[in-house]
mmCIF file of C-alpha atoms in Angstrom:
data_model
loop_
_atom_site.group_PDB
_atom_site.id
_atom_site.type_symbol
_atom_site.label_atom_id
_atom_site.label_comp_id
_atom_site.label_asym_id
_atom_site.label_seq_id
_atom_site.Cartn_x
_atom_site.Cartn_y
_atom_site.Cartn_z
ATOM 1 C CA UNK A 17 117.678 100.954 121.023
ATOM 2 C CA UNK A 18 118.025 102.658 117.670
ATOM 3 C CA UNK A 19 115.801 100.661 115.320
ATOM 4 C CA UNK A 20 115.258 100.876 111.573
ATOM 5 C CA UNK A 21 111.700 99.969 110.528
ATOM 6 C CA UNK A 22 111.088 99.320 106.827
ATOM 7 C CA UNK A 23 107.507 99.884 105.700
ATOM 8 C CA UNK A 24 106.993 101.788 108.943
ATOM 9 C CA UNK A 25 104.015 103.812 107.687
ATOM 10 C CA UNK A 26 101.994 100.762 106.638
ATOM 11 C CA UNK A 27 99.216 99.087 108.649
ATOM 12 C CA UNK A 28 101.320 96.882 110.930
ATOM 13 C CA UNK A 29 104.485 98.999 110.656
ATOM 14 C CA UNK A 30 102.814 102.181 111.926
ATOM 15 C CA UNK A 31 101.331 100.454 114.970
ATOM 16 C CA UNK A 32 104.713 98.868 115.711
ATOM 17 C CA UNK A 33 106.476 102.246 115.507
ATOM 18 C CA UNK A 34 104.038 103.554 118.141
ATOM 19 C CA UNK A 35 104.732 100.621 120.476
ATOM 20 C CA UNK A 36 108.516 100.903 119.959
ATOM 21 C CA UNK A 37 108.391 104.617 120.789
ATOM 22 C CA UNK A 38 106.420 103.863 123.972
ATOM 23 C CA UNK A 39 109.437 101.873 125.146
ATOM 24 C CA UNK A 40 111.764 104.840 124.465
ATOM 25 C CA UNK A 41 113.376 103.344 121.382
ATOM 26 C CA UNK A 42 114.635 105.687 118.673
ATOM 27 C CA UNK A 43 112.837 104.728 115.465
ATOM 28 C CA UNK A 44 114.038 105.436 111.922
ATOM 29 C CA UNK A 45 111.484 104.717 109.154
ATOM 30 C CA UNK A 46 112.185 103.785 105.538
ATOM 31 C CA UNK A 47 109.036 103.717 103.388
ATOM 32 C CA UNK A 48 108.577 104.317 99.657
ATOM 33 C CA UNK A 49 104.832 105.099 100.197
ATOM 34 C CA UNK A 50 103.776 102.444 97.653
ATOM 35 C CA UNK A 51 101.046 101.149 99.957
ATOM 36 C CA UNK A 52 101.021 103.820 102.686
ATOM 37 C CA UNK A 53 100.531 107.557 103.159
ATOM 38 C CA UNK A 54 102.942 110.207 104.409
ATOM 39 C CA UNK A 55 100.254 111.717 106.667
ATOM 40 C CA UNK A 56 100.523 108.586 108.862
ATOM 41 C CA UNK A 57 103.821 110.030 110.127
ATOM 42 C CA UNK A 58 102.029 112.964 111.799
ATOM 43 C CA UNK A 59 99.475 110.589 113.278
ATOM 44 C CA UNK A 60 101.995 108.250 114.901
ATOM 45 C CA UNK A 61 103.878 111.274 116.230
ATOM 46 C CA UNK A 62 100.617 112.595 117.713
ATOM 47 C CA UNK A 63 99.789 109.243 119.358
ATOM 48 C CA UNK A 64 103.281 108.643 120.764
ATOM 49 C CA UNK A 65 104.370 112.234 121.470
ATOM 50 C CA UNK A 66 107.700 111.297 119.820
ATOM 51 C CA UNK A 67 109.429 112.325 116.581
ATOM 52 C CA UNK A 68 110.292 109.792 113.883
ATOM 53 C CA UNK A 69 112.799 110.312 111.098
ATOM 54 C CA UNK A 70 111.416 109.268 107.698
ATOM 55 C CA UNK A 71 113.436 108.365 104.622
ATOM 56 C CA UNK A 72 111.196 108.123 101.536
ATOM 57 C CA UNK A 73 113.432 105.566 99.873
ATOM 58 C CA UNK A 74 112.846 102.324 98.016
ATOM 59 C CA UNK A 75 114.792 99.300 99.280
ATOM 60 C CA UNK A 76 115.623 98.448 95.665
ATOM 61 C CA UNK A 77 117.939 101.479 95.664
ATOM 62 C CA UNK A 78 120.958 100.139 97.555
ATOM 63 C CA UNK A 79 122.911 103.404 97.474
ATOM 64 C CA UNK A 80 120.082 105.284 99.179
ATOM 65 C CA UNK A 81 119.693 102.596 101.849
ATOM 66 C CA UNK A 82 123.444 102.703 102.488
ATOM 67 C CA UNK A 83 123.005 106.447 102.986
ATOM 68 C CA UNK A 84 120.530 105.735 105.802
ATOM 69 C CA UNK A 85 123.071 103.529 107.578
ATOM 70 C CA UNK A 86 125.769 106.179 107.014
ATOM 71 C CA UNK A 87 123.671 109.067 108.335
ATOM 72 C CA UNK A 88 122.043 107.177 111.203
ATOM 73 C CA UNK A 89 125.014 106.058 113.192
ATOM 74 C CA UNK A 90 124.622 103.048 115.467
ATOM 75 C CA UNK A 91 121.461 101.418 114.117
ATOM 76 C CA UNK A 92 121.183 98.335 116.336
ATOM 77 C CA UNK A 93 118.321 96.366 114.788
ATOM 78 C CA UNK A 94 115.999 96.220 111.788
ATOM 79 C CA UNK A 95 112.316 95.255 111.657
ATOM 80 C CA UNK A 96 111.404 94.450 108.062
ATOM 81 C CA UNK A 97 107.774 95.001 107.025
ATOM 82 C CA UNK A 98 108.301 96.466 103.551
ATOM 83 C CA UNK A 99 106.925 94.344 100.723
ATOM 84 C CA UNK A 100 103.986 93.861 98.421
ATOM 85 C CA UNK A 101 101.230 92.005 100.243
ATOM 86 C CA UNK A 102 98.017 91.556 98.220
ATOM 87 C CA UNK A 103 97.449 87.833 97.615
ATOM 88 C CA UNK A 104 95.178 88.327 94.574
ATOM 89 C CA UNK A 105 97.521 90.828 92.946
ATOM 90 C CA UNK A 106 100.445 88.445 93.471
ATOM 91 C CA UNK A 107 98.624 85.753 91.458
ATOM 92 C CA UNK A 108 98.118 88.213 88.592
ATOM 93 C CA UNK A 109 101.599 89.762 88.794
ATOM 94 C CA UNK A 110 103.950 87.081 90.144
ATOM 95 C CA UNK A 111 107.145 88.563 88.665
ATOM 96 C CA UNK A 112 106.446 91.913 90.314
ATOM 97 C CA UNK A 113 106.121 90.158 93.687
ATOM 98 C CA UNK A 114 109.175 87.946 93.296
ATOM 99 C CA UNK A 115 111.414 90.756 92.088
ATOM 100 C CA UNK A 116 110.250 93.275 94.698
ATOM 101 C CA UNK A 117 109.925 91.162 97.843
ATOM 102 C CA UNK A 118 113.046 89.058 97.352
ATOM 103 C CA UNK A 119 115.419 91.710 95.976
ATOM 104 C CA UNK A 120 114.503 94.349 98.568
ATOM 105 C CA UNK A 121 115.143 91.855 101.376
ATOM 106 C CA UNK A 122 118.487 90.627 100.057
ATOM 107 C CA UNK A 123 119.565 94.256 99.463
ATOM 108 C CA UNK A 124 118.690 95.099 103.041
ATOM 109 C CA UNK A 125 120.499 92.065 104.469
ATOM 110 C CA UNK A 126 123.639 92.765 102.414
ATOM 111 C CA UNK A 127 123.765 96.355 103.668
ATOM 112 C CA UNK A 128 123.133 95.236 107.261
ATOM 113 C CA UNK A 129 126.036 92.805 106.917
ATOM 114 C CA UNK A 130 128.262 95.572 105.555
ATOM 115 C CA UNK A 131 127.472 97.817 108.545
ATOM 116 C CA UNK A 132 127.597 94.952 111.049
ATOM 117 C CA UNK A 133 123.936 95.289 112.087
ATOM 118 C CA UNK A 134 122.873 91.719 112.799
ATOM 119 C CA UNK A 135 119.577 91.900 114.687
ATOM 120 C CA UNK A 136 116.708 91.270 112.286
ATOM 121 C CA UNK A 137 112.980 90.781 112.816
ATOM 122 C CA UNK A 138 111.102 89.559 109.738
ATOM 123 C CA UNK A 139 107.404 90.047 109.082
ATOM 124 C CA UNK A 140 106.367 86.612 107.805
ATOM 125 C CA UNK A 141 102.980 84.956 107.493
ATOM 126 C CA UNK A 142 100.992 81.856 108.384
ATOM 127 C CA UNK A 143 100.627 81.336 104.616
ATOM 128 C CA UNK A 144 104.032 79.586 104.728
ATOM 129 C CA UNK A 145 102.354 76.591 106.410
ATOM 130 C CA UNK A 146 100.166 75.902 103.380
ATOM 131 C CA UNK A 147 97.616 73.204 104.163
ATOM 132 C CA UNK A 148 98.470 71.008 107.140
ATOM 133 C CA UNK A 149 96.775 67.892 108.483
ATOM 134 C CA UNK A 150 95.637 69.699 111.619
ATOM 135 C CA UNK A 151 94.132 73.217 111.850
ATOM 136 C CA UNK A 152 96.370 74.121 114.812
ATOM 137 C CA UNK A 153 99.623 75.372 113.340
ATOM 138 C CA UNK A 154 102.796 75.010 115.385
ATOM 139 C CA UNK A 155 106.273 76.318 114.495
ATOM 140 C CA UNK A 156 107.807 72.829 114.313
ATOM 141 C CA UNK A 157 105.675 72.002 111.243
ATOM 142 C CA UNK A 158 107.472 72.006 107.917
ATOM 143 C CA UNK A 159 106.620 74.808 105.527
ATOM 144 C CA UNK A 160 103.888 73.581 103.224
ATOM 145 C CA UNK A 161 102.824 74.251 99.644
ATOM 146 C CA UNK A 162 101.971 77.965 99.491
ATOM 147 C CA UNK A 163 98.856 79.033 97.571
ATOM 148 C CA UNK A 164 100.070 82.347 96.092
ATOM 149 C CA UNK A 165 103.279 84.049 94.901
ATOM 150 C CA UNK A 166 102.911 86.381 97.921
ATOM 151 C CA UNK A 167 103.047 83.370 100.271
ATOM 152 C CA UNK A 168 105.912 81.874 98.304
ATOM 153 C CA UNK A 169 107.992 85.054 98.714
ATOM 154 C CA UNK A 170 107.520 84.797 102.499
ATOM 155 C CA UNK A 171 108.626 81.141 102.466
ATOM 156 C CA UNK A 172 111.609 81.948 100.224
ATOM 157 C CA UNK A 173 112.746 84.785 102.480
ATOM 158 C CA UNK A 174 112.496 82.479 105.504
ATOM 159 C CA UNK A 175 114.779 80.044 103.657
ATOM 160 C CA UNK A 176 117.209 82.853 102.767
ATOM 161 C CA UNK A 177 117.361 83.814 106.462
ATOM 162 C CA UNK A 178 118.015 80.190 107.470
ATOM 163 C CA UNK A 179 120.859 79.973 104.941
ATOM 164 C CA UNK A 180 122.258 83.298 106.104
ATOM 165 C CA UNK A 181 122.258 82.200 109.736
ATOM 166 C CA UNK A 182 123.834 78.851 108.783
ATOM 167 C CA UNK A 183 126.666 80.736 107.059
ATOM 168 C CA UNK A 184 127.156 83.235 109.905
ATOM 169 C CA UNK A 185 125.720 82.432 113.328
ATOM 170 C CA UNK A 186 126.531 85.872 114.737
ATOM 171 C CA UNK A 187 123.154 86.967 113.330
ATOM 172 C CA UNK A 188 120.143 87.183 115.654
ATOM 173 C CA UNK A 189 116.993 86.605 113.615
ATOM 174 C CA UNK A 190 113.348 86.394 114.653
ATOM 175 C CA UNK A 191 110.794 85.266 112.076
ATOM 176 C CA UNK A 192 107.267 86.240 113.132
ATOM 177 C CA UNK A 193 104.467 84.348 111.403
ATOM 178 C CA UNK A 194 101.273 86.385 111.527
ATOM 179 C CA UNK A 195 97.802 85.003 111.296
ATOM 180 C CA UNK A 196 95.028 87.537 110.486
ATOM 181 C CA UNK A 197 95.917 91.078 111.650
ATOM 182 C CA UNK A 198 92.836 93.284 112.040
ATOM 183 C CA UNK A 199 91.520 96.205 114.097
ATOM 184 C CA UNK A 200 93.058 99.664 114.538
ATOM 185 C CA UNK A 201 94.630 101.878 117.180
ATOM 186 C CA UNK A 202 92.106 102.845 119.856
ATOM 187 C CA UNK A 203 92.752 106.548 119.106
ATOM 188 C CA UNK A 204 91.107 106.069 115.700
ATOM 189 C CA UNK A 205 94.070 107.844 114.082
ATOM 190 C CA UNK A 206 95.747 104.866 112.386
ATOM 191 C CA UNK A 207 94.304 101.673 110.943
ATOM 192 C CA UNK A 208 94.022 99.600 107.794
ATOM 193 C CA UNK A 209 93.428 101.270 104.431
ATOM 194 C CA UNK A 210 93.817 98.765 101.625
ATOM 195 C CA UNK A 211 93.913 100.078 98.052
ATOM 196 C CA UNK A 212 90.856 99.341 95.881
ATOM 197 C CA UNK A 213 88.348 96.625 96.762
ATOM 198 C CA UNK A 214 89.642 94.764 99.832
ATOM 199 C CA UNK A 215 90.665 91.101 99.665
ATOM 200 C CA UNK A 216 90.329 90.502 103.389
ATOM 201 C CA UNK A 217 87.230 90.124 105.506
ATOM 202 C CA UNK A 218 87.486 92.955 108.048
ATOM 203 C CA UNK A 219 88.295 95.761 105.571
ATOM 204 C CA UNK A 220 85.408 94.501 103.423
ATOM 205 C CA UNK A 221 83.068 94.594 106.441
ATOM 206 C CA UNK A 222 84.129 98.248 106.949
ATOM 207 C CA UNK A 223 83.230 99.156 103.367
ATOM 208 C CA UNK A 224 79.806 97.521 103.652
ATOM 209 C CA UNK A 225 79.111 99.042 107.093
ATOM 210 C CA UNK A 226 79.979 102.518 105.783
ATOM 211 C CA UNK A 227 77.849 102.096 102.649
ATOM 212 C CA UNK A 228 80.802 102.187 100.227
ATOM 213 C CA UNK A 229 80.020 98.631 99.108
ATOM 214 C CA UNK A 230 76.556 97.070 99.021
ATOM 215 C CA UNK A 231 76.978 93.487 100.117
ATOM 216 C CA UNK A 232 79.484 91.313 101.919
ATOM 217 C CA UNK A 233 79.982 87.896 100.346
ATOM 218 C CA UNK A 234 80.652 85.030 102.741
ATOM 219 C CA UNK A 235 82.446 82.422 100.671
ATOM 220 C CA UNK A 236 81.000 79.045 101.626
ATOM 221 C CA UNK A 237 78.770 77.942 104.507
ATOM 222 C CA UNK A 238 79.273 74.198 104.076
ATOM 223 C CA UNK A 239 82.712 73.769 105.617
ATOM 224 C CA UNK A 240 83.145 71.185 108.421
ATOM 225 C CA UNK A 241 83.101 73.956 111.067
ATOM 226 C CA UNK A 242 80.538 74.762 113.808
ATOM 227 C CA UNK A 243 78.509 77.157 111.616
ATOM 228 C CA UNK A 244 79.775 76.051 108.190
ATOM 229 C CA UNK A 245 81.819 79.188 107.513
ATOM 230 C CA UNK A 246 85.625 79.362 107.412
ATOM 231 C CA UNK A 247 87.480 79.693 110.710
ATOM 232 C CA UNK A 248 90.526 81.960 111.087
ATOM 233 C CA UNK A 249 92.728 83.350 113.848
ATOM 234 C CA UNK A 250 92.162 87.114 114.083
ATOM 235 C CA UNK A 251 94.722 89.163 115.992
ATOM 236 C CA UNK A 252 94.403 92.821 116.989
ATOM 237 C CA UNK A 253 97.090 94.847 115.238
ATOM 238 C CA UNK A 254 98.173 96.463 118.540
ATOM 239 C CA UNK A 255 98.768 93.018 120.069
ATOM 240 C CA UNK A 256 100.750 92.113 116.960
ATOM 241 C CA UNK A 257 102.823 95.308 117.238
ATOM 242 C CA UNK A 258 103.617 94.484 120.868
ATOM 243 C CA UNK A 259 104.826 91.066 119.682
ATOM 244 C CA UNK A 260 107.557 92.815 117.657
ATOM 245 C CA UNK A 261 108.659 94.833 120.667
ATOM 246 C CA UNK A 262 108.914 91.630 122.703
ATOM 247 C CA UNK A 263 110.787 89.833 119.901
ATOM 248 C CA UNK A 264 113.462 92.557 120.047
ATOM 249 C CA UNK A 265 113.528 92.764 123.845
ATOM 250 C CA UNK A 266 113.936 89.022 124.294
ATOM 251 C CA UNK A 267 116.175 88.437 121.289
ATOM 252 C CA UNK A 268 118.927 85.907 121.919
ATOM 253 C CA UNK A 269 121.583 84.656 119.575
ATOM 254 C CA UNK A 270 120.133 82.339 116.989
ATOM 255 C CA UNK A 271 117.314 82.069 114.495
ATOM 256 C CA UNK A 272 113.885 81.795 116.097
ATOM 257 C CA UNK A 273 110.434 81.344 114.576
ATOM 258 C CA UNK A 274 107.281 82.442 116.400
ATOM 259 C CA UNK A 275 103.590 82.276 115.623
ATOM 260 C CA UNK A 276 101.764 85.466 116.550
ATOM 261 C CA UNK A 277 98.066 84.669 116.844
ATOM 262 C CA UNK A 278 95.316 84.489 119.430
ATOM 263 C CA UNK A 279 95.445 80.697 119.559
ATOM 264 C CA UNK A 280 91.742 80.306 118.833
ATOM 265 C CA UNK A 281 89.650 80.293 115.714
ATOM 266 C CA UNK A 282 86.731 82.597 114.967
ATOM 267 C CA UNK A 283 84.340 81.882 112.098
ATOM 268 C CA UNK A 284 83.446 84.411 109.406
ATOM 269 C CA UNK A 285 79.835 84.444 110.589
ATOM 270 C CA UNK A 286 80.926 84.891 114.212
ATOM 271 C CA UNK A 287 83.031 87.921 113.249
ATOM 272 C CA UNK A 288 80.150 89.414 111.268
ATOM 273 C CA UNK A 289 77.596 88.971 114.071
ATOM 274 C CA UNK A 290 80.061 90.288 116.698
ATOM 275 C CA UNK A 291 80.652 93.385 114.566
ATOM 276 C CA UNK A 292 76.889 93.935 114.259
ATOM 277 C CA UNK A 293 76.342 93.552 117.997
ATOM 278 C CA UNK A 294 79.277 95.685 119.200
ATOM 279 C CA UNK A 295 78.587 98.559 116.800
ATOM 280 C CA UNK A 296 74.800 98.248 116.553
ATOM 281 C CA UNK A 297 74.940 98.012 112.758
ATOM 282 C CA UNK A 298 73.154 95.585 110.456
ATOM 283 C CA UNK A 299 75.406 94.262 107.730
ATOM 284 C CA UNK A 300 74.023 93.255 104.379
ATOM 285 C CA UNK A 301 75.634 89.900 103.522
ATOM 286 C CA UNK A 302 75.022 86.889 101.303
ATOM 287 C CA UNK A 303 76.414 83.379 101.100
ATOM 288 C CA UNK A 304 78.518 82.805 97.982
ATOM 289 C CA UNK A 305 80.399 79.817 96.599
ATOM 290 C CA UNK A 306 83.636 78.749 98.237
ATOM 291 C CA UNK A 307 86.769 80.377 96.859
ATOM 292 C CA UNK A 308 89.416 78.028 95.477
ATOM 293 C CA UNK A 309 92.364 77.676 97.819
ATOM 294 C CA UNK A 310 90.475 78.682 100.981
ATOM 295 C CA UNK A 311 91.040 76.303 103.881
ATOM 296 C CA UNK A 312 88.165 75.344 106.204
ATOM 297 C CA UNK A 313 90.011 76.215 109.395
ATOM 298 C CA UNK A 314 93.382 77.216 110.797
ATOM 299 C CA UNK A 315 94.668 78.995 113.880
ATOM 300 C CA UNK A 316 97.914 79.534 115.773
ATOM 301 C CA UNK A 317 99.549 77.601 118.510
ATOM 302 C CA UNK A 318 101.201 80.595 120.216
ATOM 303 C CA UNK A 319 102.623 78.805 123.259
ATOM 304 C CA UNK A 320 106.220 79.343 122.124
ATOM 305 C CA UNK A 321 105.727 83.140 121.988
ATOM 306 C CA UNK A 322 104.174 83.043 125.469
ATOM 307 C CA UNK A 323 107.020 80.981 126.890
ATOM 308 C CA UNK A 324 109.994 82.657 125.193
ATOM 309 C CA UNK A 325 108.760 86.212 124.516
ATOM 310 C CA UNK A 326 106.326 86.586 127.404
ATOM 311 C CA UNK A 327 103.742 87.611 124.800
ATOM 312 C CA UNK A 328 100.086 86.774 124.280
ATOM 313 C CA UNK A 329 97.092 88.578 122.833
ATOM 314 C CA UNK A 330 95.220 90.831 125.225
ATOM 315 C CA UNK A 331 92.490 92.287 123.038
ATOM 316 C CA UNK A 332 89.221 90.527 122.200
ATOM 317 C CA UNK A 333 87.199 90.106 119.020
ATOM 318 C CA UNK A 334 84.874 92.779 120.459
ATOM 319 C CA UNK A 335 87.860 95.177 120.779
ATOM 320 C CA UNK A 336 88.834 94.391 117.187
ATOM 321 C CA UNK A 337 85.336 95.177 115.874
ATOM 322 C CA UNK A 338 84.994 98.359 117.956
ATOM 323 C CA UNK A 339 88.429 99.765 117.068
ATOM 324 C CA UNK A 340 88.168 98.930 113.357
ATOM 325 C CA UNK A 341 84.805 100.703 113.086
ATOM 326 C CA UNK A 342 86.055 103.679 115.127
ATOM 327 C CA UNK A 343 88.906 104.126 112.641
ATOM 328 C CA UNK A 344 86.560 103.793 109.657
ATOM 329 C CA UNK A 345 84.195 106.443 111.064
ATOM 330 C CA UNK A 346 87.051 108.860 111.791
ATOM 331 C CA UNK A 347 88.578 108.449 108.354
ATOM 332 C CA UNK A 348 85.593 108.001 106.068
#
């Protein structure tokens, strides 16, 4: 297939481009480099042995995006990763998040409609569930109260896609709700590089392990969980990338929602001690107060993805810790 990938040089986008190329798809990338680097292009070409065409365009510029569809004849599907994604920043700059994430998506969908490209895979998030009565999140649950403007943009885009499909059921749409993507490609060439001080646990562990930051704060050890620390569903980014390939391969007419997670929770302390053991590194950490808005525990029910997409995670927490540290060492 000829596939357009927006945000294709970002953390999840770059790994997905590699997996798409493995399956002999032709991949066109649109990325404005807001939260990614152009050098990633060379790296994914080195890993895959394939060439990718890059358009350094912003999805807010409709005329430029139309140009992509004009020049690249016969685009068959779009995977949409592009968007601002830092939860903390979204709380401080809500208007920036609403205007960017919503407008870029509606621009893209309007242009797809114009060029009759109606296969769409959307990078959503488990944040759309909000807080539920059970920690095991299943796709049939109603979207909950989101805890950040970032999460709200994901929920709003899901609603836009539902309305679009309701108005025109010739669209094929897959909404993929991610849990906690971590790790890096086993080559050590591509991985996660958040700007500034990381918000998320694994990138923060990397900074402490490499000596760039002194101490890791574990927020709360008095949750009703086995060791008192928060429990999350961590998924290796390569497994997640393969989920996108399967979503396209198995796409049928309709709008489908899938959880992409491991299906089991891992506590913060468990992740820290696994990282120490696998990489033979002692991490300096301290227990801090709970953060407002943090839930004690949640993880994916991924049975639907297994049944309908023939997809499940293959990599372990040990793989995640090993590959993440390998990338950090190679790119320090």
